[in-house]
PDB file of C-alpha atoms in Angstrom:
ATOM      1  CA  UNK A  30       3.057 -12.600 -25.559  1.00 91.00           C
ATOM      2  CA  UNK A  31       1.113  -9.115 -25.996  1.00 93.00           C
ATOM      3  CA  UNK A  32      -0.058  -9.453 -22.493  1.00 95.00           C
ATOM      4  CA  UNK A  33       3.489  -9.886 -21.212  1.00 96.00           C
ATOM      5  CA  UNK A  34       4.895  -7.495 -22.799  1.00 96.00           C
ATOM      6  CA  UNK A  35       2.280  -4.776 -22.008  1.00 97.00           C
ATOM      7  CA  UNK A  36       2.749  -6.039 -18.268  1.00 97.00           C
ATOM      8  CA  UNK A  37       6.076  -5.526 -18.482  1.00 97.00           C
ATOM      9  CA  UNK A  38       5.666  -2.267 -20.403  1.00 98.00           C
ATOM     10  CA  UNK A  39       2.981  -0.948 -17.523  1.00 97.00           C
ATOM     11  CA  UNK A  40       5.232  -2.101 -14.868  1.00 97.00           C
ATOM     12  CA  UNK A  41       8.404   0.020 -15.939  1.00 98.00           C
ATOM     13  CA  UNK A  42       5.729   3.137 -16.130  1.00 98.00           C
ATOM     14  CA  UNK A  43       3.998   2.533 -12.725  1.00 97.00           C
ATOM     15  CA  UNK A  44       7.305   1.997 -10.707  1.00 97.00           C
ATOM     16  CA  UNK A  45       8.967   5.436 -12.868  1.00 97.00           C
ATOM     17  CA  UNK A  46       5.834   6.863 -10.946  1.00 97.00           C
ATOM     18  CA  UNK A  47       6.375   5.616  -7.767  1.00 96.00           C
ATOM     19  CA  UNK A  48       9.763   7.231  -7.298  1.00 95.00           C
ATOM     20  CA  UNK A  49       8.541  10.543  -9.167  1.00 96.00           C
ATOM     21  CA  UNK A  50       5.534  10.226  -6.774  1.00 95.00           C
ATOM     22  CA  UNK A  51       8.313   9.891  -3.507  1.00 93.00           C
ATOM     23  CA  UNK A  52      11.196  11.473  -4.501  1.00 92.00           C
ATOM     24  CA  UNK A  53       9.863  14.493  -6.507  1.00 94.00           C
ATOM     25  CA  UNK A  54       6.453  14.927  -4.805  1.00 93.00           C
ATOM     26  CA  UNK A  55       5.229  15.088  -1.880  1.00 89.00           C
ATOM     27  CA  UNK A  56       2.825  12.036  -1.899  1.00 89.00           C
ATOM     28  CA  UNK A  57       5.407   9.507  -0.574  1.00 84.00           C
ATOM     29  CA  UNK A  58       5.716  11.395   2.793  1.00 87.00           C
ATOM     30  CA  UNK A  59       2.099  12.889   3.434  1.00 90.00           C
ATOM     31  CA  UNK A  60       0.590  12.231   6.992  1.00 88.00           C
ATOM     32  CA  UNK A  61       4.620  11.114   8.115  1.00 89.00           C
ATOM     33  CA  UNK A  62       6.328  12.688  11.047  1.00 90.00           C
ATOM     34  CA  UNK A  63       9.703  12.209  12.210  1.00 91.00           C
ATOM     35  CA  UNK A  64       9.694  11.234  16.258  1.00 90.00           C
ATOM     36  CA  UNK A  65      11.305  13.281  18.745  1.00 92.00           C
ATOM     37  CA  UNK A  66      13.181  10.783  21.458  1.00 91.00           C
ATOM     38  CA  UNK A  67      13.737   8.237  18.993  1.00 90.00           C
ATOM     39  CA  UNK A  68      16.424   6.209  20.983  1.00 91.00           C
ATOM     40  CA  UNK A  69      14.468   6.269  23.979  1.00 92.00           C
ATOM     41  CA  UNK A  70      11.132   5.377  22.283  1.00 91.00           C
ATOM     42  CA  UNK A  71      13.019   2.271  20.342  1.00 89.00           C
ATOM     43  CA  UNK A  72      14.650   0.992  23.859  1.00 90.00           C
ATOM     44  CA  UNK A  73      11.179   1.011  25.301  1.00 91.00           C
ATOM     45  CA  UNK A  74       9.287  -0.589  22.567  1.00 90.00           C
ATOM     46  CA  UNK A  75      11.558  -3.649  23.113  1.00 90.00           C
ATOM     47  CA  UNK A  76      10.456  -5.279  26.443  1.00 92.00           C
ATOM     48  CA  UNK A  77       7.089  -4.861  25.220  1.00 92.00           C
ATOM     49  CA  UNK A  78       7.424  -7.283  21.879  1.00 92.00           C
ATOM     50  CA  UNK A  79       7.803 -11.049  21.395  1.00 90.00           C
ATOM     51  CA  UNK A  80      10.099 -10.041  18.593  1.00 90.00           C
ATOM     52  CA  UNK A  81       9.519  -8.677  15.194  1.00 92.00           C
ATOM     53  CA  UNK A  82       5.994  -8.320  14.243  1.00 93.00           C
ATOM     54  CA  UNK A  83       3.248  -5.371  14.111  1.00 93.00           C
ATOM     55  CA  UNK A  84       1.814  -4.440  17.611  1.00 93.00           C
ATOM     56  CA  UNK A  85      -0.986  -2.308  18.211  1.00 92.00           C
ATOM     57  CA  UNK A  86      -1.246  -0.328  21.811  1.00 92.00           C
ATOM     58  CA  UNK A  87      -3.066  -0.503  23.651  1.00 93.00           C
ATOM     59  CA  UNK A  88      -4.098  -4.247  22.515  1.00 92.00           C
ATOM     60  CA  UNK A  89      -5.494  -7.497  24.604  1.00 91.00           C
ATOM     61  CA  UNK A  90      -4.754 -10.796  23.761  1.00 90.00           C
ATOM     62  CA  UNK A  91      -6.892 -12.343  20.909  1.00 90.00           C
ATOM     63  CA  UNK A  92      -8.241 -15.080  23.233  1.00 92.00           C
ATOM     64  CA  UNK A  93      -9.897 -12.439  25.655  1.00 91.00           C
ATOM     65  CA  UNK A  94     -12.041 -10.901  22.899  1.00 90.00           C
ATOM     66  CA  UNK A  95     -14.853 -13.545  23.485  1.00 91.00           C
ATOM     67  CA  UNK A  96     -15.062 -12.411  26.878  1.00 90.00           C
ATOM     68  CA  UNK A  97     -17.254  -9.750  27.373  1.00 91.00           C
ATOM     69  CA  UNK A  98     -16.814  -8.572  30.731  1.00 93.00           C
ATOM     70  CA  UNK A  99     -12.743  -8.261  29.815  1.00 92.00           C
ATOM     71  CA  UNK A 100     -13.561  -6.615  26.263  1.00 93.00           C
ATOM     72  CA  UNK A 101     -15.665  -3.898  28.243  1.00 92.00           C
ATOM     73  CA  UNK A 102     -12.729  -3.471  31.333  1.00 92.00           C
ATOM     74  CA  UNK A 103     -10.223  -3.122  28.048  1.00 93.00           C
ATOM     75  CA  UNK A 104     -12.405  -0.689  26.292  1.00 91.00           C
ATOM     76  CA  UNK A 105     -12.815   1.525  29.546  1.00 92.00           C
ATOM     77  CA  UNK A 106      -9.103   1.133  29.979  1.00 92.00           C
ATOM     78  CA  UNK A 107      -7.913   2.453  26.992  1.00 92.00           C
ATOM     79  CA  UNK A 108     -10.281   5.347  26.846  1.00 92.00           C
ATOM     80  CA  UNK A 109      -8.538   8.476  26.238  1.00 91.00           C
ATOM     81  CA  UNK A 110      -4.990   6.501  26.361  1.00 92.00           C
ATOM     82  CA  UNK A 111      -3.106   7.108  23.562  1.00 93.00           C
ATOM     83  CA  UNK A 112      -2.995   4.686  20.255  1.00 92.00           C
ATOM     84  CA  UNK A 113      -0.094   3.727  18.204  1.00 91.00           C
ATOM     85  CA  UNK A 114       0.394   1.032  15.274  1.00 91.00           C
ATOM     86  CA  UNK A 115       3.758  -0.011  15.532  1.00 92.00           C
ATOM     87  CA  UNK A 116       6.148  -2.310  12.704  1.00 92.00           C
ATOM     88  CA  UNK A 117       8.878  -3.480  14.843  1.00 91.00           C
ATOM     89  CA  UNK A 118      11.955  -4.819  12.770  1.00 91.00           C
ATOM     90  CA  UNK A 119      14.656  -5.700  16.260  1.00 90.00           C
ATOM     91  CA  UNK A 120      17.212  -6.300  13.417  1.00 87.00           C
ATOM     92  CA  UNK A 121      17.669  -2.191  11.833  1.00 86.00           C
ATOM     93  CA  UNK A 122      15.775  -1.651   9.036  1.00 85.00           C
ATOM     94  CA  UNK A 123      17.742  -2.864   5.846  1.00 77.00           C
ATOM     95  CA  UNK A 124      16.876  -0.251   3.631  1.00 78.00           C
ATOM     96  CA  UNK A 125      19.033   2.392   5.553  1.00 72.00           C
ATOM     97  CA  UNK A 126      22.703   0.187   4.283  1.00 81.00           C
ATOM     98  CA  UNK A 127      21.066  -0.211   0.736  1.00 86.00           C
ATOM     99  CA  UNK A 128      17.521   0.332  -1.393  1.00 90.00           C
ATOM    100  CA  UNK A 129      18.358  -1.674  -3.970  1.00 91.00           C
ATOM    101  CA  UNK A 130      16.683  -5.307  -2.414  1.00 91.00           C
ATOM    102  CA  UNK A 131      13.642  -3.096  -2.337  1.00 92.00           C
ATOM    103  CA  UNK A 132      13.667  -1.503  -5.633  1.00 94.00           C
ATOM    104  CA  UNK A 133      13.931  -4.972  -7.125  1.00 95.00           C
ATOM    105  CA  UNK A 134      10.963  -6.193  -4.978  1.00 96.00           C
ATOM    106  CA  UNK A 135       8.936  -2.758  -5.732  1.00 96.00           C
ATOM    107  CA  UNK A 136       9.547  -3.305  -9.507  1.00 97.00           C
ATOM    108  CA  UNK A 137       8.677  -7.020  -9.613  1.00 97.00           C
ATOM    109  CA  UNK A 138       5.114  -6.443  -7.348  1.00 97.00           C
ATOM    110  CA  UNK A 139       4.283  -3.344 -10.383  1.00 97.00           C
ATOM    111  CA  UNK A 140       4.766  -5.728 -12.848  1.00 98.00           C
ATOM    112  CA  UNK A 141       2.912  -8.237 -11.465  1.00 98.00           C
ATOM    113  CA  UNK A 142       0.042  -5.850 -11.048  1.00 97.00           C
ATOM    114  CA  UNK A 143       0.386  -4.675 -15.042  1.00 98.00           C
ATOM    115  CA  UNK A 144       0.362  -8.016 -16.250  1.00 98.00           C
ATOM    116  CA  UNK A 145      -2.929  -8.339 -14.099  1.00 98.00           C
ATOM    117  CA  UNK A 146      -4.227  -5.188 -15.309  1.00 97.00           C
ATOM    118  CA  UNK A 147      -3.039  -5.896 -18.908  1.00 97.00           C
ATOM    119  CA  UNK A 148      -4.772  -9.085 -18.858  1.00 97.00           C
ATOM    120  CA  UNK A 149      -7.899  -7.505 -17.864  1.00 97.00           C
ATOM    121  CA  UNK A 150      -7.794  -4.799 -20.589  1.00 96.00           C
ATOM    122  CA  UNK A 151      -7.034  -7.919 -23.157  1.00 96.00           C
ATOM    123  CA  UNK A 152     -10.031  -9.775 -22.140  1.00 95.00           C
ATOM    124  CA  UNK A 153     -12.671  -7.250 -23.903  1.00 88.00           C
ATOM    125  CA  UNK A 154     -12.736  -5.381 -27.399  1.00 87.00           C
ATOM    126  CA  UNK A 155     -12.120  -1.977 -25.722  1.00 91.00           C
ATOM    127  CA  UNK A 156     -10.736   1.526 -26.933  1.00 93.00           C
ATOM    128  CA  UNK A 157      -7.725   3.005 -25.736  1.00 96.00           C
ATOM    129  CA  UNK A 158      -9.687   5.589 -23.359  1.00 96.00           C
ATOM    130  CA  UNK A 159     -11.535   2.888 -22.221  1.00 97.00           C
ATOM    131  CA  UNK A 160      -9.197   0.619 -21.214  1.00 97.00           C
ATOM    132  CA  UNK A 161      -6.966   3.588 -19.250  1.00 97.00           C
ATOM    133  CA  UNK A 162     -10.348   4.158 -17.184  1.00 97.00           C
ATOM    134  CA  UNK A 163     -10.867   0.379 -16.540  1.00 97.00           C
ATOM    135  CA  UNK A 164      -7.008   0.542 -15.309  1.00 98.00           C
ATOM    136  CA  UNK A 165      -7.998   3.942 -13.277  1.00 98.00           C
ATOM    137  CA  UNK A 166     -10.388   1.742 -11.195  1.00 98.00           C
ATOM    138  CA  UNK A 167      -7.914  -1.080 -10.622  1.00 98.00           C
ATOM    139  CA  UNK A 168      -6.088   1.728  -8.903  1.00 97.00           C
ATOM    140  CA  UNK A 169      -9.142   3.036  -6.982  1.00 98.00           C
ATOM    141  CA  UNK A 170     -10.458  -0.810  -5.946  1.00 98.00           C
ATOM    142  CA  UNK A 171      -6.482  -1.929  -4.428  1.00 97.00           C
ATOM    143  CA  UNK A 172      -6.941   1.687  -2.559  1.00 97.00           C
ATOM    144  CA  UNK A 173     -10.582   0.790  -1.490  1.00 98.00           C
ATOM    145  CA  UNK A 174      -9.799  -3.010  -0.782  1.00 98.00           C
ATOM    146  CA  UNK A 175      -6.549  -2.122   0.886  1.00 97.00           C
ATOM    147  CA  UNK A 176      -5.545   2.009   2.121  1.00 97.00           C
ATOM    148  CA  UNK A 177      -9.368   2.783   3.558  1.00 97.00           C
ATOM    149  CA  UNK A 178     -10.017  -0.037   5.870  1.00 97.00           C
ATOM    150  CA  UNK A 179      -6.218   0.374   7.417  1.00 96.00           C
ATOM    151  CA  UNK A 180      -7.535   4.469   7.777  1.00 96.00           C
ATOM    152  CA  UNK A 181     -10.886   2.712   9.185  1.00 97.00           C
ATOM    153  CA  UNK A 182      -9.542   0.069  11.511  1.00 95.00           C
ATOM    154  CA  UNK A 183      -5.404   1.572  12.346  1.00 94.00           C
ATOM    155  CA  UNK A 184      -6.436   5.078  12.315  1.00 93.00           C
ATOM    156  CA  UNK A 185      -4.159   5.667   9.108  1.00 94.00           C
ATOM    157  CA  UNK A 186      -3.615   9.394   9.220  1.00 94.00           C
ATOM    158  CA  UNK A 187      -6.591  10.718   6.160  1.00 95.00           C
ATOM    159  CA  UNK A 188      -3.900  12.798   4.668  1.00 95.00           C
ATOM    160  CA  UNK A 189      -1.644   9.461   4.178  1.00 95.00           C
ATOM    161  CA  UNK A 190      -4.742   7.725   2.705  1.00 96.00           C
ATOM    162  CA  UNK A 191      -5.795  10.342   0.200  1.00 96.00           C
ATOM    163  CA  UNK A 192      -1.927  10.499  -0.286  1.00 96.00           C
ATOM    164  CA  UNK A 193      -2.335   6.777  -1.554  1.00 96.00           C
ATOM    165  CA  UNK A 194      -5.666   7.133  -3.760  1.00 97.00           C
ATOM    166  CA  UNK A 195      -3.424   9.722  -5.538  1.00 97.00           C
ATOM    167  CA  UNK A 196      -0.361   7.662  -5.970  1.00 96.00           C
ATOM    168  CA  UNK A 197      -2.587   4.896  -7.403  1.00 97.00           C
ATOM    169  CA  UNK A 198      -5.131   6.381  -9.401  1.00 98.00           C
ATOM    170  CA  UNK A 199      -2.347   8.569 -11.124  1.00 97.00           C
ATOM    171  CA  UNK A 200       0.340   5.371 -11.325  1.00 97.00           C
ATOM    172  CA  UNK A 201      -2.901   3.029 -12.786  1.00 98.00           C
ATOM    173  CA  UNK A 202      -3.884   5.634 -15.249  1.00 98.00           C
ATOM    174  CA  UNK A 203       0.001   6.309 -16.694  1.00 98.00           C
ATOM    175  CA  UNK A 204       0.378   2.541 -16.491  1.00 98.00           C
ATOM    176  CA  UNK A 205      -3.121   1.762 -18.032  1.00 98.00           C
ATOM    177  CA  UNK A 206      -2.374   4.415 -20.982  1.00 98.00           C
ATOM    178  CA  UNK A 207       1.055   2.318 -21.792  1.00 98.00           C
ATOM    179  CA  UNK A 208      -0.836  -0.562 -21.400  1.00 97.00           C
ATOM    180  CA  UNK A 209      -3.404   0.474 -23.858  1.00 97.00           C
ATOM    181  CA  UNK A 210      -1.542   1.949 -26.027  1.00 96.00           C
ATOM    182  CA  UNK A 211       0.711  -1.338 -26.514  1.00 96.00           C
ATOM    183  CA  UNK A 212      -2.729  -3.990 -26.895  1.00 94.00           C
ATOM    184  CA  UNK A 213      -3.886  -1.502 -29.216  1.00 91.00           C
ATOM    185  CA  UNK A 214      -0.638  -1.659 -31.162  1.00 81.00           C
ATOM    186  CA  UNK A 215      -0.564  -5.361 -31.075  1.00 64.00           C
ATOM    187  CA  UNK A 216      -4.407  -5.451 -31.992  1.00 64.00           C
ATOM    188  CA  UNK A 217      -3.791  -3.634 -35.598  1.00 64.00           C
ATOM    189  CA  UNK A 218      -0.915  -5.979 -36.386  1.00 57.00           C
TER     190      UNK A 218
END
């Protein structure tokens, strides 16, 4: 039950940080531009999709990447050409009518990751500055597992990745403080 509840606990504090970190600060929005030509862009990204997905361009089908002859005439193509990582979403983009389906899901994937972290924390006899640390480097492993090979392999912007390490180091270490701060409470009872 102390492990739920300091999940649950950690979870309110790291998505309170999430909307200070995009709605008061500018982490949310680092290495973001806003289009020019939007309507035209969005009419001509739609012949080129089988629907919604994520395409990359340029791109060659996965079962040409064996052959090396069409691998090398691909790589020679695209030299120079431009790049772009595209989510395409045919049906609008739900979270223009209303946030609130995404809020929910936002809130339920932080506490999920508290009660991860806050069983972690539980499992050794550690001190509260200690266990904020340990939850520190939950924060910088999700952004190492996760935010640097999409900057490695998709070209993420490096402003938009460092924006991340910050959201999640800071949102771990708030979170991991409430978290430790509750097992230690329990702990003395």
């Amino acid at each position: 039950m102390r492990i739920l509840i300091a999940g649950i606990i950690g979870g309110l504090v790291m998505f309170m940080w999430g909307a200070v970190a995009h709605m008061m600060l500018p982490l949310g929005e680092m290495g973001m531009k806003v289009p020019t030509e939007q309507a035209s862009a969005l009419s001509a990204l739609a012949p080129t999709t089988q629907g919604a997905g994520i395409y990359m361009y340029p791109s060659m089908p996965a079962e040409h990447w064996q052959d090396e002859k069409k691998m090398k005439a691909f790589a020679e193509s695209a030299k120079g050409q431009p790049y772009a990582l595209v989510v395409y979403q045919p049906g609008g983009n739900a979270v223009n009518e209303t946030m609130t389906p995404n809020l929910v899901k936002q809130w339920g994937s932080d506490t999920l990751g508290a009660l991860v972290a806050a069983w972690v924390l539980a499992l050794g006899a550690f001190g509260f500055g200690k266990r904020v640390l340990i939850a520190g480097a939950l924060g910088v492993f999700a952004w190492l597992a996760v935010s640097v090979p999409y900057w490695n392999w998709y070209m993420f912007p490096t402003d938009f990745t460092l924006s991340g390490l910050l959201e999640l180091l800071i949102g771990w270490l708030l979170s991991g403080a409430a978290i430790a701060w509750w097992l230690g409470r329990s702990e003395k009872r």
